[in-house]
Tab-separated table of C-alpha atoms and ligand atoms in Angstrom:
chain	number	residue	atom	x	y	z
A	1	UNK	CA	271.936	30.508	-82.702
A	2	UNK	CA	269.374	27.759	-81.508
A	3	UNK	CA	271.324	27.868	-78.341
A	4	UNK	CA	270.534	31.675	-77.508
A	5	UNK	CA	266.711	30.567	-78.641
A	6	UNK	CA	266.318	28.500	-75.629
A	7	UNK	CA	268.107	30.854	-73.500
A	8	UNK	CA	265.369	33.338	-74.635
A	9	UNK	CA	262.721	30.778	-74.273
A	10	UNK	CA	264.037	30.272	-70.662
A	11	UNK	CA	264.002	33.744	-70.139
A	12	UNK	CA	260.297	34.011	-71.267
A	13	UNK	CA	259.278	31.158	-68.599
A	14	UNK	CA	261.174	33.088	-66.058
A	15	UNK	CA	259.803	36.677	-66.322
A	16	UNK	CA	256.238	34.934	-66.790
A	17	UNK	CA	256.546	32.894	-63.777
A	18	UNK	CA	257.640	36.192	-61.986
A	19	UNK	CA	254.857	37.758	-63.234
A	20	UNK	CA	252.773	35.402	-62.325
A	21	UNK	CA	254.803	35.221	-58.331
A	22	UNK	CA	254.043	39.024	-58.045
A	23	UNK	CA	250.252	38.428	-58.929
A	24	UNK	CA	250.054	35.651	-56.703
A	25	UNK	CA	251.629	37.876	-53.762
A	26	UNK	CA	249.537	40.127	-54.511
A	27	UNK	CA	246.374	37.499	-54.201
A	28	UNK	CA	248.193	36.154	-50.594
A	29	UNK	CA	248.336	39.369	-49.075
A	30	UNK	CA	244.748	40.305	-49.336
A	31	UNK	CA	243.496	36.751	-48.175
A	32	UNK	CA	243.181	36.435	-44.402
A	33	UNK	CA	241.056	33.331	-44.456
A	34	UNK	CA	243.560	30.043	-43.079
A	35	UNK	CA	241.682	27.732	-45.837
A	36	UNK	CA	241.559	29.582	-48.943
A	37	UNK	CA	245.090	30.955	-48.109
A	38	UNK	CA	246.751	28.130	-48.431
A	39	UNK	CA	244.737	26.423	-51.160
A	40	UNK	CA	245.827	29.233	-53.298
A	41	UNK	CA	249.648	28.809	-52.315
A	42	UNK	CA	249.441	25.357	-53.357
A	43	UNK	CA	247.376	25.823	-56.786
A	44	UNK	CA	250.071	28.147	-57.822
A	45	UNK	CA	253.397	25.972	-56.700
A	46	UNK	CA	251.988	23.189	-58.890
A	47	UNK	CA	251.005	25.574	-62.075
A	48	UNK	CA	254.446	27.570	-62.169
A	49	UNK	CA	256.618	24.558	-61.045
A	50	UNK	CA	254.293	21.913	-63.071
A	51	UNK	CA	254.107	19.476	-60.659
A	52	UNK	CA	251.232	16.783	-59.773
A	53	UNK	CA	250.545	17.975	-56.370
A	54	UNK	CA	251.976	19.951	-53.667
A	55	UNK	CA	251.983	20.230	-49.785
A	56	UNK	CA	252.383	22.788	-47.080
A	57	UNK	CA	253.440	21.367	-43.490
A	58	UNK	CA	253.682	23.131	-40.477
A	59	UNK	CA	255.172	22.960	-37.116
A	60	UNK	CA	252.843	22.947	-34.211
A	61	UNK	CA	254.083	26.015	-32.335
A	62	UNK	CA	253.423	24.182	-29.218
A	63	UNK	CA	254.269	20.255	-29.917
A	64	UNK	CA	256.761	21.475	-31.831
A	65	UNK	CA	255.324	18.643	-34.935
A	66	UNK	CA	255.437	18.702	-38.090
A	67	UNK	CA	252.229	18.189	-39.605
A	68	UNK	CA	249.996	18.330	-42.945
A	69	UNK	CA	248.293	21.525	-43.330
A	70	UNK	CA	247.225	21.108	-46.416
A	71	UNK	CA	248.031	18.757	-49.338
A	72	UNK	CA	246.510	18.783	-52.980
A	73	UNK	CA	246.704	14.519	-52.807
A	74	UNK	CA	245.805	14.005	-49.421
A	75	UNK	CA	242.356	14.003	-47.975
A	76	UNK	CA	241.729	16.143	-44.641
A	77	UNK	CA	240.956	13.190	-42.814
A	78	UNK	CA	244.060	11.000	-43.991
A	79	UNK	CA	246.212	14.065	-43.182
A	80	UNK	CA	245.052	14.947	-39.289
A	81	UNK	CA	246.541	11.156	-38.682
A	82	UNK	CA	250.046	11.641	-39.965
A	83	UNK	CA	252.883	13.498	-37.981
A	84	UNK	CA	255.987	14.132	-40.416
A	85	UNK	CA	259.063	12.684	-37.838
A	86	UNK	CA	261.177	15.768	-37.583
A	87	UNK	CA	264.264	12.895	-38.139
A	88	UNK	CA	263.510	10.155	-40.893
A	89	UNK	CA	261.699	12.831	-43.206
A	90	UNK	CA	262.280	15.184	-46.014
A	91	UNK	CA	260.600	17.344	-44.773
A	92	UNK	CA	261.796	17.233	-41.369
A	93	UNK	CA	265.140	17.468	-42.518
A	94	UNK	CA	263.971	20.990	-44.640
A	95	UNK	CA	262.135	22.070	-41.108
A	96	UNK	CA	264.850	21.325	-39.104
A	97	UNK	CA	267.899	22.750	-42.066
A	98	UNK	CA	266.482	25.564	-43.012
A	99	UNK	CA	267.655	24.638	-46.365
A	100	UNK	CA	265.956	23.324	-50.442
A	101	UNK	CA	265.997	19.872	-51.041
A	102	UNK	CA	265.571	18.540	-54.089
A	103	UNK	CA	264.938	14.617	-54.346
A	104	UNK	CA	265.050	13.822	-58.166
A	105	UNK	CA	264.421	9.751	-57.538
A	106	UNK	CA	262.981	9.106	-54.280
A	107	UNK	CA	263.775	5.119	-54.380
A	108	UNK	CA	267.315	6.345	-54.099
A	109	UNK	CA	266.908	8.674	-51.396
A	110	UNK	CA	266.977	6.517	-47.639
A	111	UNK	CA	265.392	9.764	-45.982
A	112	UNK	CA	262.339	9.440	-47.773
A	113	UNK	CA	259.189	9.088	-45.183
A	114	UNK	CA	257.613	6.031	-46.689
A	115	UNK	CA	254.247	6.075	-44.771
A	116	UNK	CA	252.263	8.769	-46.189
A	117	UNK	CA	252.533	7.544	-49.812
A	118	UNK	CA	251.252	4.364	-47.560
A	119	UNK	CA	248.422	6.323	-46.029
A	120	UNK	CA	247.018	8.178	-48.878
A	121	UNK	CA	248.217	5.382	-51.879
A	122	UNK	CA	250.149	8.070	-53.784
A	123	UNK	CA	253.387	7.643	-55.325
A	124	UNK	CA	255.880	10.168	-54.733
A	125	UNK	CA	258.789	10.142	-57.780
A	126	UNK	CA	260.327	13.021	-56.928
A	127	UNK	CA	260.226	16.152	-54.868
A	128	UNK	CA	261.788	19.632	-54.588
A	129	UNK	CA	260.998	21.296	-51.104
A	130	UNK	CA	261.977	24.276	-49.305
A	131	UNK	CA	261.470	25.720	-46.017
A	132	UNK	CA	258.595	28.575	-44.779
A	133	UNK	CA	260.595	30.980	-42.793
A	134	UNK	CA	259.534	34.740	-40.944
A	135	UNK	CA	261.892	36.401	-39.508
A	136	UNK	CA	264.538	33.872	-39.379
A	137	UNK	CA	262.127	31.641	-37.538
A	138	UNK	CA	261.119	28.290	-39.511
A	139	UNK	CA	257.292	27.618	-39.212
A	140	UNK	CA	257.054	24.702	-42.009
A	141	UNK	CA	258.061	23.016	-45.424
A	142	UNK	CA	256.399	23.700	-48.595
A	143	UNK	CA	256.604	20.864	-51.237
A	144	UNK	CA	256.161	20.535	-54.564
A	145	UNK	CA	255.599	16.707	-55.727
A	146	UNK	CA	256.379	14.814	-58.736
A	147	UNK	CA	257.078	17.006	-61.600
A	148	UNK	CA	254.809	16.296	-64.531
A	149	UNK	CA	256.012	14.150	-68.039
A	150	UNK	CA	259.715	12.967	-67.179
A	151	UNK	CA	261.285	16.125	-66.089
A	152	UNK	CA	263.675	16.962	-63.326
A	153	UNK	CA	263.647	19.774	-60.854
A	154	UNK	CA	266.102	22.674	-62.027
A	155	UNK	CA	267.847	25.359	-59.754
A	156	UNK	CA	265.441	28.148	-61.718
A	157	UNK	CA	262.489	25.618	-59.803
A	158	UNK	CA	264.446	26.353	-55.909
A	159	UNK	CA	264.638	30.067	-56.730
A	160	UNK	CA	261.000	30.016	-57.720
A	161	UNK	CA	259.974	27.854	-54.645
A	162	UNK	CA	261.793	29.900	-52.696
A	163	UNK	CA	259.954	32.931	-53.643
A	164	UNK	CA	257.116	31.991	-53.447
A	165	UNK	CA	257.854	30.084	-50.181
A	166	UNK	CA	258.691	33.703	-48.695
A	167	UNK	CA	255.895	35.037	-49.879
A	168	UNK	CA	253.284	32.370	-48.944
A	169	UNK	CA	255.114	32.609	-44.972
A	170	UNK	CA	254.757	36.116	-44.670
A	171	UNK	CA	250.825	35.276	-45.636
A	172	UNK	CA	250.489	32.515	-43.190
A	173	UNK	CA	251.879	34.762	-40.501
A	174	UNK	CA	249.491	37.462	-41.177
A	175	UNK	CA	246.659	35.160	-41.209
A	176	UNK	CA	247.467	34.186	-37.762
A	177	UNK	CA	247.792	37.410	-36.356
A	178	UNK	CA	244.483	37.739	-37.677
A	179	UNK	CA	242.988	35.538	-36.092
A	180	UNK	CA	244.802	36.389	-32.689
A	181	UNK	CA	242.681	39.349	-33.703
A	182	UNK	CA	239.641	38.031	-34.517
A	183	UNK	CA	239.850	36.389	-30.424
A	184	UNK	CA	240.195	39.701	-28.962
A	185	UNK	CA	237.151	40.799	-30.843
A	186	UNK	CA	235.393	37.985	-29.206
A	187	UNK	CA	237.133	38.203	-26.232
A	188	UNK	CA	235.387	42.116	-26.088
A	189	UNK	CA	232.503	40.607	-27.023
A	190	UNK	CA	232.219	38.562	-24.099
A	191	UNK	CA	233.019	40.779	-21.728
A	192	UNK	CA	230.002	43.211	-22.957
A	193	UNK	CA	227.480	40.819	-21.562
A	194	UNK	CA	228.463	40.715	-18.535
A	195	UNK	CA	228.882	44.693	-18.136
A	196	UNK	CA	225.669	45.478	-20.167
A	197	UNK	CA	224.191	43.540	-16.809
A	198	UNK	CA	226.166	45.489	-14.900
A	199	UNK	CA	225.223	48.745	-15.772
A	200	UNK	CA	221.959	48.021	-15.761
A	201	UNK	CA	221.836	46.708	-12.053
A	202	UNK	CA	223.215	50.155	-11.636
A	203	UNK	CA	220.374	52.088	-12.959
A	204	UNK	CA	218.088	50.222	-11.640
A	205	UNK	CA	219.535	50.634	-7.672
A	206	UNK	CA	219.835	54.446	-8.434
A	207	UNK	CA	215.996	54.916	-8.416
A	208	UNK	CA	214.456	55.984	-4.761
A	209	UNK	CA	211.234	53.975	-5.414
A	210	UNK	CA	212.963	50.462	-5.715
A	211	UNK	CA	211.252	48.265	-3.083
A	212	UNK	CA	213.789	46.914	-0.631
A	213	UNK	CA	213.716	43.074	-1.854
A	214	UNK	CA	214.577	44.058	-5.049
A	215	UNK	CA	217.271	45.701	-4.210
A	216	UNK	CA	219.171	42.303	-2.673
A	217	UNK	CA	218.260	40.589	-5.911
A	218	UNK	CA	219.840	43.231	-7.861
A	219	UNK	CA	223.146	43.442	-5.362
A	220	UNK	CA	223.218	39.422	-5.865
A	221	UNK	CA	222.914	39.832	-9.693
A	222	UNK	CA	225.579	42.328	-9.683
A	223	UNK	CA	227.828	39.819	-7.606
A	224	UNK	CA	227.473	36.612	-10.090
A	225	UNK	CA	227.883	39.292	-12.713
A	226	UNK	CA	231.492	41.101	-11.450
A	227	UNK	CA	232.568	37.072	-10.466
A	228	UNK	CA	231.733	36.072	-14.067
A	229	UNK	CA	234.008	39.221	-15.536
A	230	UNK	CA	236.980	37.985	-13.133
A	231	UNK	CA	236.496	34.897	-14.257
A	232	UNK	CA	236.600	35.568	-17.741
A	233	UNK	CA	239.584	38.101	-17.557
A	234	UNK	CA	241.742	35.756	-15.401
A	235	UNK	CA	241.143	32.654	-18.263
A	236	UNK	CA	241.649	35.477	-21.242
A	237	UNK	CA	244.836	36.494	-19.508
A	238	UNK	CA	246.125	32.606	-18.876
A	239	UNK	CA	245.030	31.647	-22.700
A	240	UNK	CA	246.847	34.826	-24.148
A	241	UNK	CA	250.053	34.113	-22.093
A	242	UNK	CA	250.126	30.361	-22.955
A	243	UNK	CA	248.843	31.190	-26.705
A	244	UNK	CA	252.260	33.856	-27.095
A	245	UNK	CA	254.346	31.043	-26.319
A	246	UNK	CA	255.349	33.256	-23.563
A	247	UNK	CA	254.662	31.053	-20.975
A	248	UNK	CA	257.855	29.555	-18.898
A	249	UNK	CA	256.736	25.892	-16.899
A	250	UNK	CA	258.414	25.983	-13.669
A	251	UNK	CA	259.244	21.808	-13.474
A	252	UNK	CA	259.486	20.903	-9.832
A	253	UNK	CA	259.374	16.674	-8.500
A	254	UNK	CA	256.508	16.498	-6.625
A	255	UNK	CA	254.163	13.545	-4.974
A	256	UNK	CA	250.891	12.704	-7.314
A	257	UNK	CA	248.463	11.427	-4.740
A	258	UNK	CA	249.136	14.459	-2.238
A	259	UNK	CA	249.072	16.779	-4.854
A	260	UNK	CA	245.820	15.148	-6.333
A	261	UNK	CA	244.170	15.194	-2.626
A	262	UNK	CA	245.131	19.121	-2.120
A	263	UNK	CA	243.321	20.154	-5.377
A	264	UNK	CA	240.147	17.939	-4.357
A	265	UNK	CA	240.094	19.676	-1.458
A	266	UNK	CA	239.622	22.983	-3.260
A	267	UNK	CA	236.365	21.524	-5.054
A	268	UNK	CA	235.044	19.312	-1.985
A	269	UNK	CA	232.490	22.039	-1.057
A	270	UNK	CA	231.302	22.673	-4.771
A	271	UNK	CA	231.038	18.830	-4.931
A	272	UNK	CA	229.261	18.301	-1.650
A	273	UNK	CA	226.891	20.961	-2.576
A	274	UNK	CA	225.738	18.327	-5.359
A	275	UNK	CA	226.538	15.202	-3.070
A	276	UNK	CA	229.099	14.075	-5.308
A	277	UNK	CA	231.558	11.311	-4.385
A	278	UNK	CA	235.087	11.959	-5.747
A	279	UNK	CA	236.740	8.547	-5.783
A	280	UNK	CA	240.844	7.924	-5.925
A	281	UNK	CA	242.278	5.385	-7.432
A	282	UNK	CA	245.856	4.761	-8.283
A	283	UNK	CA	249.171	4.521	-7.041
A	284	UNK	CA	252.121	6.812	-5.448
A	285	UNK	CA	254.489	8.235	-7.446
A	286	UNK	CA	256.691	11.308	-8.368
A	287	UNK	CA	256.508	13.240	-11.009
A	288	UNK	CA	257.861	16.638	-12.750
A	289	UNK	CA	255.796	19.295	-14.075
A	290	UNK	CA	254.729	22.866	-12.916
A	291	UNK	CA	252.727	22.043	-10.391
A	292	UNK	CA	250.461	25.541	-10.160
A	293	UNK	CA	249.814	25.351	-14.071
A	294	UNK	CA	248.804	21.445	-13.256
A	295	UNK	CA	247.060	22.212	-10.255
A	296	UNK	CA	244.599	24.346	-12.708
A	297	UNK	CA	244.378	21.454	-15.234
A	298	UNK	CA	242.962	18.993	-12.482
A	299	UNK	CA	240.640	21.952	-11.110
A	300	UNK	CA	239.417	22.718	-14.572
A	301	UNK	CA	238.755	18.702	-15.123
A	302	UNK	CA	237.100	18.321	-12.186
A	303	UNK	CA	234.973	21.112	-11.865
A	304	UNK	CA	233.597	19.962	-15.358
A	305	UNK	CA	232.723	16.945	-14.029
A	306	UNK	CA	230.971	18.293	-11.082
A	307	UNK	CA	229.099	20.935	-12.753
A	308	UNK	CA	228.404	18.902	-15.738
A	309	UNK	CA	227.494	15.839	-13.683
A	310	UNK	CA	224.088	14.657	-12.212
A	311	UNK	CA	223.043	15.717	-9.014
A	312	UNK	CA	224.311	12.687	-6.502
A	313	UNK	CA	226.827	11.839	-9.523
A	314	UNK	CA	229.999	10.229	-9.103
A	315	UNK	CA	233.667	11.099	-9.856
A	316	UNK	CA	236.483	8.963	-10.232
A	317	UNK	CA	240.157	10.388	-10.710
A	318	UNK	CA	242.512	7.425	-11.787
A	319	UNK	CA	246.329	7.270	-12.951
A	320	UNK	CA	248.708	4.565	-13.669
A	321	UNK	CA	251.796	4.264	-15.548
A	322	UNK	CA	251.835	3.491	-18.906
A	323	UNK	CA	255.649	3.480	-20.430
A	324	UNK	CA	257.598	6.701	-19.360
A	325	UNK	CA	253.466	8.845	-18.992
A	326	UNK	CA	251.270	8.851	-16.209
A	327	UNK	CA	248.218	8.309	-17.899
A	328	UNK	CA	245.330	10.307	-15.566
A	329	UNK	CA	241.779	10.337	-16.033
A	330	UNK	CA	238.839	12.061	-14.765
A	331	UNK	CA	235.661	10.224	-15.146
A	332	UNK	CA	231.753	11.235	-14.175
A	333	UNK	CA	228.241	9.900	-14.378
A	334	UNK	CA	227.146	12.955	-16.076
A	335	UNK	CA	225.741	13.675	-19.320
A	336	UNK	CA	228.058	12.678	-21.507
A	337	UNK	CA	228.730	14.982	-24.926
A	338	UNK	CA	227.607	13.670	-28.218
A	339	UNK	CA	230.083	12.691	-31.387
A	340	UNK	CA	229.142	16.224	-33.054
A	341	UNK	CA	229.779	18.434	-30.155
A	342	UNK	CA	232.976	15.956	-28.546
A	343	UNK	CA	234.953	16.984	-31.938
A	344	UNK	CA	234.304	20.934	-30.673
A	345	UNK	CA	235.163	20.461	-27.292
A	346	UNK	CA	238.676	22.253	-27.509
A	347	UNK	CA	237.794	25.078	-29.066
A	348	UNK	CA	237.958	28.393	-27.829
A	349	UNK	CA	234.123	29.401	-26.375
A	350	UNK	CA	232.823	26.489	-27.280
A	351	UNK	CA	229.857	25.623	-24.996
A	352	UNK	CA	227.394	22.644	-25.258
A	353	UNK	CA	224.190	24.759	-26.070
A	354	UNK	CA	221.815	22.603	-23.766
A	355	UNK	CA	224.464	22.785	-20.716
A	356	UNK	CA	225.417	26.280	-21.189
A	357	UNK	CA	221.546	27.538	-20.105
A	358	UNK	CA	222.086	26.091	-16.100
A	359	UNK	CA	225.844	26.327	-15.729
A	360	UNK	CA	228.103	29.495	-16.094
A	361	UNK	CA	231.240	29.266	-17.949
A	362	UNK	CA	233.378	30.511	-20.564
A	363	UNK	CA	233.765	27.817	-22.857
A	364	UNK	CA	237.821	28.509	-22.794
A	365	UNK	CA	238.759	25.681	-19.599
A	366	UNK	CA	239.636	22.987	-21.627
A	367	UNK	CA	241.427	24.785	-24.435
A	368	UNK	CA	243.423	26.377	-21.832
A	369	UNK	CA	243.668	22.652	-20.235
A	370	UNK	CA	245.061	21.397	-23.492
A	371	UNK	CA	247.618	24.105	-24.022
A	372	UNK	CA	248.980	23.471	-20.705
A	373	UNK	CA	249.334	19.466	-21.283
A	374	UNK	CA	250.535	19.936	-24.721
A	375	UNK	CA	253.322	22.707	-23.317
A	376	UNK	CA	254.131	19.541	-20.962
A	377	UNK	CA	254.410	17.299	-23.695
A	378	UNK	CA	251.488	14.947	-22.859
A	379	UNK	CA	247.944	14.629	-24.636
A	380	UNK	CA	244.600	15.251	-23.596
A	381	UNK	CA	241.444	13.126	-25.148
A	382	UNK	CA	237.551	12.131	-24.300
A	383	UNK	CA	235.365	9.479	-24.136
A	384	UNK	CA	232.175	10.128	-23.637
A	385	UNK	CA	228.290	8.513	-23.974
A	386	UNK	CA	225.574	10.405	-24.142
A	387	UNK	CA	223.425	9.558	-20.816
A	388	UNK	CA	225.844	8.098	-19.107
A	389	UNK	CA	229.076	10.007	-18.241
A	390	UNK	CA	232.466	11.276	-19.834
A	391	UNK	CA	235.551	10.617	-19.353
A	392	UNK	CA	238.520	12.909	-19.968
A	393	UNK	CA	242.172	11.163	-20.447
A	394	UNK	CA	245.436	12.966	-20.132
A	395	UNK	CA	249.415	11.927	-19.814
A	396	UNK	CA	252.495	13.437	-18.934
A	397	UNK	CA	255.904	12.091	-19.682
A	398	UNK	CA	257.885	10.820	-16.608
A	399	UNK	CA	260.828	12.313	-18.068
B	401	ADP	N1	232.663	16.426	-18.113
B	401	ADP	C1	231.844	17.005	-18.997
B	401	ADP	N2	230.620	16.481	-19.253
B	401	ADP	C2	229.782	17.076	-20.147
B	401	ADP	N3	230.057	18.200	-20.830
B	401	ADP	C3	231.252	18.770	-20.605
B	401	ADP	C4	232.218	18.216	-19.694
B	401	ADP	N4	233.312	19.001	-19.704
B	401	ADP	C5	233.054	19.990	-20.567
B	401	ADP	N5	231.831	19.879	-21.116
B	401	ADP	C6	231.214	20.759	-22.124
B	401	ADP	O1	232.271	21.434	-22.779
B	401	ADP	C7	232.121	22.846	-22.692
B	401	ADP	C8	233.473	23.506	-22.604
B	401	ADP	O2	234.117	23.234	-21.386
B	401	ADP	P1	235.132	24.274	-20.787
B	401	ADP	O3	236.124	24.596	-21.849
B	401	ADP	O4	235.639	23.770	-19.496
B	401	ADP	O5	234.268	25.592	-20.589
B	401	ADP	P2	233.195	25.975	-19.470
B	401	ADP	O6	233.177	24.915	-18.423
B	401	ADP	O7	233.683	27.275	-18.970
B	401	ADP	O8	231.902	26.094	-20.226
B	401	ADP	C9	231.228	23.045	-21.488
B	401	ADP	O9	230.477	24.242	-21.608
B	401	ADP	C10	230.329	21.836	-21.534
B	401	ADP	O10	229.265	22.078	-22.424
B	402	MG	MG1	235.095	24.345	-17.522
């Protein structure tokens, strides 16, 4: 008799916690916002499952790491600096599975990642995780951490997890198609400017009375105009392709300092123009990459630090080897970027307000400049000091 009490009890928790999956679903699918998204995923997993915290990672569709998205004990900050190893984690071993895992006493579980209890001072007991999957593709780990008073995770926990893993994947996946979206919007938006102008040249060289002088200011106009919209097109076109993950790398061995020389020769009269020196400094060596798609990351560097650099500035391009990377860097005598705008820099349209009045540009070089480093497995970073010059860093593995 008590026994089929608690069987009904259990059933009670289960069709609430149903009820309570469905509502949430319900909640995920209308919510488009990253953020909020995922801060609701994780306030339900710890009220049905009754945990102290929970976590969502995610795998980097380009790096291919598995990293913090959101945590209810970590703080924003403290996350950004850890990378889950793919081997040596829990959660790498969900990612790279596809399977639960439940860890009922992490002191007797070797796998255990140790340093972000470290990082953020927590201490994990125990932890039930399972992986975020669309269409058979897995794009994270969900966790739910320490399970409140002295309980253990039971198989009725996996199924729920699991649930409301599917769910909150689907939502993810929508939210990023959203804001694939949400570029093409600006992407249209961008393009208007440059047509409005357009079309207005037009009119304006259809009227007989136009004095003659005009007219080559308005055929010049219309020429910076249709070079701007070809510009913009070819770098929407480039970020799309690399942003679909459609983008193959065609790895060839090729010579650094001849290949460095050949794409300094395609800015020497742009530099010149501004009598600025481009200096060299480092030695030969082979390497492996796609050279056209790293031809364009050396043009985009470069013509940032000509156009963003003081007239009769200086340039110098160094490299080295540093372990199995060439570590490259571009450095100029311009500007510099301050702290607030240098944590923008990579994002797409971003433009330093006070540079983007005398320079024309699209704000989406150096995201596209990233992507392609990042697709190469190297990293891209800055330096930079107000008044006196930046300096962009980047490597490439040997390998
Ligand atoms: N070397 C640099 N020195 C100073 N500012 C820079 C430098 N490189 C980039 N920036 C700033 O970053 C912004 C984004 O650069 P980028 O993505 O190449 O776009 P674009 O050059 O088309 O504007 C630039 O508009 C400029 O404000
Ligand atoms: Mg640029």
């Amino acid at each position: 008799m008590a026994l089929q009490i608690t069987d009904l009890n259990e059933m009670q928790i289960l069709v609430e916690n149903y009820r309570r999956i469905i509502e949430i679903s319900r909640q995920l699918n209308s919510t488009l916002e990253h953020r909020s998204l995922l801060q609701q995923i994780i306030s339900a997993v710890t009220e049905i499952l009754q945990t102290e915290a929970a976590s969502i990672l995610l795998i980097d569709p380009i790096t291919g790491e598995l990293k913090f998205e959101i945590a209810s004990n970590i703080n924003p900050h403290a996350m950004e600096t850890i990378i889950v190893p793919m081997e040596g984690s829990i959660a790498g071993w969900i990612a790279t599975h596809g399977e639960p895992r439940v860890i009922q006493d992490v002191t007797q579980e070797p796998g255990h990642f140790q340093a972000v209890d470290d990082t953020i001072a927590f201490k994990t007991r125990n932890l039930l995780g399972v992986p975020l999957r669309t269409h058979k593709k897995v794009i994270g780990v969900i966790q739910a951490v320490n399970k409140q008073g002295s309980e253990k995770f039971t198989e009725a926990d996996v199924n729920t997890l699991t649930i409301l893993a599917s769910q909150a994947a689907i939502a993810i996946e929508n939210a990023r198609l959203f804001r694939q979206s949400d570029f093409i919007a600006e992407m249209v938006h961008e393009l208007r400017t440059p047509l409005a102008g357009l079309k207005a040249s037009t009119t304006l060289l259809m009227r007989p009375t136009l004095p003659e002088e005009k007219r080559t200011d308005i055929i010049n106009l219309i020429q910076s105009e249709t070079d701007r919209l070809i510009r913009l097109t070819t770098e929407f076109l480039d970020l799309a392709q690399l942003e679909s993950g459609r983008t193959r790398l065609e790895i060839t061995k090729f010579e650094l300092t001849r290949f460095i020389e050949e794409s300094i020769e395609v800015l020497r009269p742009q530099a010149q123009e501004k009598g600025i020196s481009i200096e060299l400094e480092g030695p030969s060596m082979v390497v492996a990459g796609d050279r056209g798609k790293l031809k364009q990351v050396l043009l985009n560097l470069l013509t940032n630090a000509i156009k963003y650099n003081r007239p009769h500035g200086k340039i110098f391009l160094r490299w080295q080897l540093d372990g199995d990377f060439v570590h490259l860097q571009v450095v100029d005598t311009g500007y510099g970027i301050s702290k607030e705008n240098q944590k923008q820099m990579f994002q797409k349209f971003f433009r330093v307000a006070d540079t983007a009045g005398f320079t024309q540009g699209t704000g989406l070089g150096l995201v596209i400049t990233k992507h392609i480093i990042e697709a190469h497995g190297g990293e891209i970073w800055l330096e930079s000091e107000e008044g006196v010059g930046t300096s962009f860093h980047f490597t490439l593995p040997m390998k």
